[in-house]
Amino acid sequence: SYTAFSTLRASLRGETATGGLVSRLIGLPGAPGIDVILDGEGPVNGFAARYRVTAGPIASTEGTILLESISPLAFAVEGNADIDQVLPMETRPMVQGGVSYGFSANMNPTLTLLHLSALRMDSAVGGAKGDLKIRLDDLTVDARLSADLTRSELLVPLVPGLALKGAGVAATFQGPISRLAARSSFWIQDVAIHGSRIARAEATVD
């Protein structure tokens, strides 16, 4: 195990100017300045830090990073974000009220396998979860992702009165990054017109 030191302390403050390169690369509306704050202190195995990142008045996220182990590397992230102002108007209702997210990351001792587990994101309309493994020596991927909108009713703009009540998608990706093999499926709990159910749908795509 790693024993060179037993306590960590981290304090970070950073900011970028309005119109800066980072905001423009990310594509943030108006290219606002970005402020980053991170503070934490504690034992190496079990170190916890709070972070906050803000992009002007349009987006922010804050949460906790928990360092479970340095060797092998293992840590977890839990946080919340307000991002509706950076999305197109038609998709903003999906994240109004904020989103919560989290994941655990583990690196094997030889630094050849990165495993992101318990991936999750939740909002007022639904959630997403997943599991991702990346081999760094040959850049192969094994990923399982799913999302559902079971807490929402999606209106179809092109057809007045048409709504999808509850929908979800699941996908797997395997193989080298350059030629991933993908398999996906989706379902719609109800298809309704003016509140009356007319159908339900399910399909798988390879």
Tab-separated table of C-alpha atoms in Angstrom:
chain	number	residue	atom	x	y	z
A	1	SER	CA	0.000	0.000	0.000
A	2	TYR	CA	0.991	3.627	-0.382
A	3	THR	CA	2.615	4.904	2.818
A	4	ALA	CA	4.806	7.868	1.766
A	5	PHE	CA	2.386	10.217	3.512
A	6	SER	CA	-0.815	9.751	5.481
A	7	THR	CA	-2.642	13.084	5.130
A	8	LEU	CA	-3.704	15.141	2.137
A	9	ARG	CA	-4.734	18.761	1.972
A	10	ALA	CA	-6.010	20.390	-1.210
A	11	SER	CA	-7.032	23.977	-1.834
A	12	LEU	CA	-7.570	25.160	-5.385
A	13	ARG	CA	-8.921	28.406	-6.778
A	14	GLY	CA	-8.979	29.080	-10.489
A	15	GLU	CA	-10.802	31.234	-12.981
A	16	THR	CA	-10.885	31.982	-16.669
A	17	ALA	CA	-11.869	35.273	-18.262
A	18	THR	CA	-15.112	35.924	-20.102
A	19	GLY	CA	-14.626	34.999	-23.733
A	20	GLY	CA	-11.796	32.635	-22.805
A	21	LEU	CA	-10.649	29.598	-24.737
A	22	VAL	CA	-12.207	27.020	-22.383
A	23	SER	CA	-15.720	28.496	-22.602
A	24	ARG	CA	-15.464	28.747	-26.367
A	25	LEU	CA	-14.226	25.178	-26.756
A	26	ILE	CA	-17.060	23.877	-24.598
A	27	GLY	CA	-19.510	26.002	-26.549
A	28	LEU	CA	-21.066	27.803	-23.577
A	29	PRO	CA	-23.516	30.539	-24.650
A	30	GLY	CA	-21.840	33.922	-24.317
A	31	ALA	CA	-18.507	32.270	-23.385
A	32	PRO	CA	-18.751	33.252	-19.682
A	33	GLY	CA	-15.816	33.119	-17.284
A	34	ILE	CA	-15.379	29.845	-15.384
A	35	ASP	CA	-14.578	29.734	-11.655
A	36	VAL	CA	-13.283	26.579	-9.956
A	37	ILE	CA	-13.040	25.988	-6.194
A	38	LEU	CA	-11.837	22.796	-4.490
A	39	ASP	CA	-11.114	22.298	-0.782
A	40	GLY	CA	-10.387	19.198	1.225
A	41	GLU	CA	-8.284	17.655	3.936
A	42	GLY	CA	-8.053	14.219	5.490
A	43	PRO	CA	-6.302	10.846	5.521
A	44	VAL	CA	-5.012	9.542	2.190
A	45	ASN	CA	-7.446	6.640	2.139
A	46	GLY	CA	-10.722	8.395	2.861
A	47	PHE	CA	-9.770	11.916	1.807
A	48	ALA	CA	-12.817	14.006	0.865
A	49	ALA	CA	-12.936	17.319	-0.977
A	50	ARG	CA	-15.752	19.683	-1.875
A	51	TYR	CA	-15.765	21.292	-5.314
A	52	ARG	CA	-17.752	23.970	-7.065
A	53	VAL	CA	-17.549	25.065	-10.693
A	54	THR	CA	-19.553	27.999	-12.044
A	55	ALA	CA	-19.849	29.330	-15.577
A	56	GLY	CA	-21.120	32.866	-15.085
A	57	PRO	CA	-24.860	32.955	-14.378
A	58	ILE	CA	-25.771	30.131	-16.773
A	59	ALA	CA	-24.395	26.913	-15.243
A	60	SER	CA	-22.936	25.541	-12.044
A	61	THR	CA	-22.062	22.252	-10.394
A	62	GLU	CA	-20.917	21.282	-6.916
A	63	GLY	CA	-20.287	18.100	-5.035
A	64	THR	CA	-17.849	15.834	-3.225
A	65	ILE	CA	-14.859	13.779	-4.330
A	66	LEU	CA	-13.998	10.867	-2.034
A	67	LEU	CA	-10.549	9.318	-2.466
A	68	GLU	CA	-10.955	5.737	-1.301
A	69	SER	CA	-7.447	4.543	-2.187
A	70	ILE	CA	-4.326	5.802	-3.960
A	71	SER	CA	-2.808	2.436	-4.818
A	72	PRO	CA	-4.718	1.046	-6.553
A	73	LEU	CA	-6.472	4.318	-7.431
A	74	ALA	CA	-10.148	4.408	-6.420
A	75	PHE	CA	-12.401	7.400	-5.930
A	76	ALA	CA	-16.057	8.395	-6.079
A	77	VAL	CA	-17.833	11.576	-7.149
A	78	GLU	CA	-21.301	12.780	-6.113
A	79	GLY	CA	-22.748	16.129	-7.150
A	80	ASN	CA	-25.550	18.331	-8.400
A	81	ALA	CA	-25.695	20.662	-11.391
A	82	ASP	CA	-27.842	23.439	-12.822
A	83	ILE	CA	-27.406	23.372	-16.594
A	84	ASP	CA	-30.770	24.254	-18.144
A	85	GLN	CA	-29.557	27.654	-19.385
A	86	VAL	CA	-26.944	26.051	-21.653
A	87	LEU	CA	-29.439	23.756	-23.398
A	88	PRO	CA	-31.823	24.476	-26.289
A	89	MET	CA	-35.185	25.843	-25.156
A	90	GLU	CA	-37.061	22.674	-26.133
A	91	THR	CA	-34.938	20.466	-23.868
A	92	ARG	CA	-34.675	22.737	-20.824
A	93	PRO	CA	-37.757	21.297	-19.077
A	94	MET	CA	-35.928	17.965	-18.837
A	95	VAL	CA	-33.349	19.384	-16.416
A	96	GLN	CA	-35.225	22.202	-14.703
A	97	GLY	CA	-34.744	21.976	-10.970
A	98	GLY	CA	-31.241	20.620	-11.486
A	99	VAL	CA	-29.713	17.200	-11.995
A	100	SER	CA	-27.804	14.954	-9.620
A	101	TYR	CA	-24.980	12.692	-10.750
A	102	GLY	CA	-22.362	10.319	-9.462
A	103	PHE	CA	-19.880	7.595	-10.321
A	104	SER	CA	-17.108	5.453	-8.875
A	105	ALA	CA	-13.742	5.095	-10.616
A	106	ASN	CA	-11.189	2.325	-10.146
A	107	MET	CA	-7.834	1.779	-11.824
A	108	ASN	CA	-6.152	-1.620	-11.646
A	109	PRO	CA	-2.616	-1.822	-10.165
A	110	THR	CA	-0.967	-2.064	-13.602
A	111	LEU	CA	-2.834	1.063	-14.823
A	112	THR	CA	-4.238	-0.780	-17.824
A	113	LEU	CA	-7.938	-0.885	-16.917
A	114	LEU	CA	-10.189	2.016	-15.944
A	115	HIS	CA	-13.572	1.010	-14.546
A	116	LEU	CA	-16.327	3.609	-14.110
A	117	SER	CA	-19.159	1.996	-12.177
A	118	ALA	CA	-22.424	3.175	-10.635
A	119	LEU	CA	-22.651	5.897	-13.282
A	120	ARG	CA	-25.886	7.769	-12.732
A	121	MET	CA	-27.712	10.989	-13.538
A	122	ASP	CA	-31.183	11.902	-12.283
A	123	SER	CA	-33.556	14.758	-13.018
A	124	ALA	CA	-37.225	15.570	-12.563
A	125	VAL	CA	-38.190	13.645	-15.708
A	126	GLY	CA	-36.064	10.517	-15.433
A	127	GLY	CA	-32.585	9.157	-15.088
A	128	ALA	CA	-29.638	7.400	-16.679
A	129	LYS	CA	-27.198	4.816	-15.386
A	130	GLY	CA	-24.297	2.825	-16.714
A	131	ASP	CA	-21.103	0.870	-16.322
A	132	LEU	CA	-17.980	1.529	-18.406
A	133	LYS	CA	-14.677	-0.358	-18.678
A	134	ILE	CA	-11.807	0.920	-20.809
A	135	ARG	CA	-8.608	-1.040	-21.363
A	136	LEU	CA	-5.892	1.572	-21.785
A	137	ASP	CA	-3.335	-0.775	-23.309
A	138	ASP	CA	-5.415	-1.611	-26.397
A	139	LEU	CA	-8.242	0.997	-26.125
A	140	THR	CA	-11.074	-1.509	-25.986
A	141	VAL	CA	-14.409	-0.674	-24.413
A	142	ASP	CA	-17.115	-2.601	-22.609
A	143	ALA	CA	-20.027	-0.293	-21.777
A	144	ARG	CA	-23.638	-0.704	-20.707
A	145	LEU	CA	-25.828	2.391	-20.597
A	146	SER	CA	-29.533	2.963	-20.080
A	147	ALA	CA	-31.880	5.904	-19.667
A	148	ASP	CA	-35.543	6.307	-18.890
A	149	LEU	CA	-38.035	9.157	-18.938
A	150	THR	CA	-40.710	7.417	-16.895
A	151	ARG	CA	-41.496	10.567	-14.914
A	152	SER	CA	-42.332	12.619	-17.970
A	153	GLU	CA	-44.666	13.133	-20.886
A	154	LEU	CA	-42.917	14.090	-24.104
A	155	LEU	CA	-44.902	16.153	-26.571
A	156	VAL	CA	-44.276	15.639	-30.305
A	157	PRO	CA	-44.214	19.143	-31.852
A	158	LEU	CA	-45.017	17.978	-35.398
A	159	VAL	CA	-48.267	16.268	-34.371
A	160	PRO	CA	-50.595	18.384	-32.200
A	161	GLY	CA	-51.880	16.436	-29.202
A	162	LEU	CA	-49.450	13.524	-29.651
A	163	ALA	CA	-47.478	12.597	-26.523
A	164	LEU	CA	-45.132	9.815	-25.488
A	165	LYS	CA	-45.807	8.839	-21.883
A	166	GLY	CA	-42.759	7.125	-20.496
A	167	ALA	CA	-39.845	6.087	-22.693
A	168	GLY	CA	-36.482	4.446	-22.277
A	169	VAL	CA	-33.399	3.243	-24.115
A	170	ALA	CA	-30.644	0.743	-23.320
A	171	ALA	CA	-27.394	0.223	-25.199
A	172	THR	CA	-24.222	-1.844	-25.056
A	173	PHE	CA	-20.903	-1.020	-26.711
A	174	GLN	CA	-18.055	-3.497	-26.975
A	175	GLY	CA	-14.750	-3.749	-28.798
A	176	PRO	CA	-11.953	-1.423	-29.921
A	177	ILE	CA	-12.864	2.266	-29.865
A	178	SER	CA	-12.138	2.493	-33.603
A	179	ARG	CA	-14.803	-0.113	-34.467
A	180	LEU	CA	-17.260	-0.492	-31.613
A	181	ALA	CA	-20.044	-3.032	-31.885
A	182	ALA	CA	-23.286	-1.563	-30.573
A	183	ARG	CA	-26.665	-3.004	-29.669
A	184	SER	CA	-29.563	-0.870	-28.477
A	185	SER	CA	-33.213	-1.187	-27.606
A	186	PHE	CA	-35.931	1.302	-26.794
A	187	TRP	CA	-39.432	1.257	-25.427
A	188	ILE	CA	-42.356	3.638	-25.144
A	189	GLN	CA	-44.802	2.939	-22.369
A	190	ASP	CA	-47.735	4.695	-24.012
A	191	VAL	CA	-48.401	6.679	-27.177
A	192	ALA	CA	-51.351	8.991	-26.586
A	193	ILE	CA	-53.338	11.570	-28.513
A	194	HIS	CA	-55.131	14.191	-26.449
A	195	GLY	CA	-54.724	12.017	-23.361
A	196	SER	CA	-56.040	8.758	-24.875
A	197	ARG	CA	-53.614	5.846	-25.215
A	198	ILE	CA	-53.407	4.462	-28.727
A	199	ALA	CA	-50.291	2.242	-28.699
A	200	ARG	CA	-47.078	1.168	-27.091
A	201	ALA	CA	-43.788	0.362	-28.795
A	202	GLU	CA	-40.612	-1.640	-28.294
A	203	ALA	CA	-37.695	-2.339	-30.638
A	204	THR	CA	-34.098	-3.579	-30.741
A	205	VAL	CA	-31.432	-2.280	-33.114
A	206	ASP	CA	-28.041	-3.910	-33.861
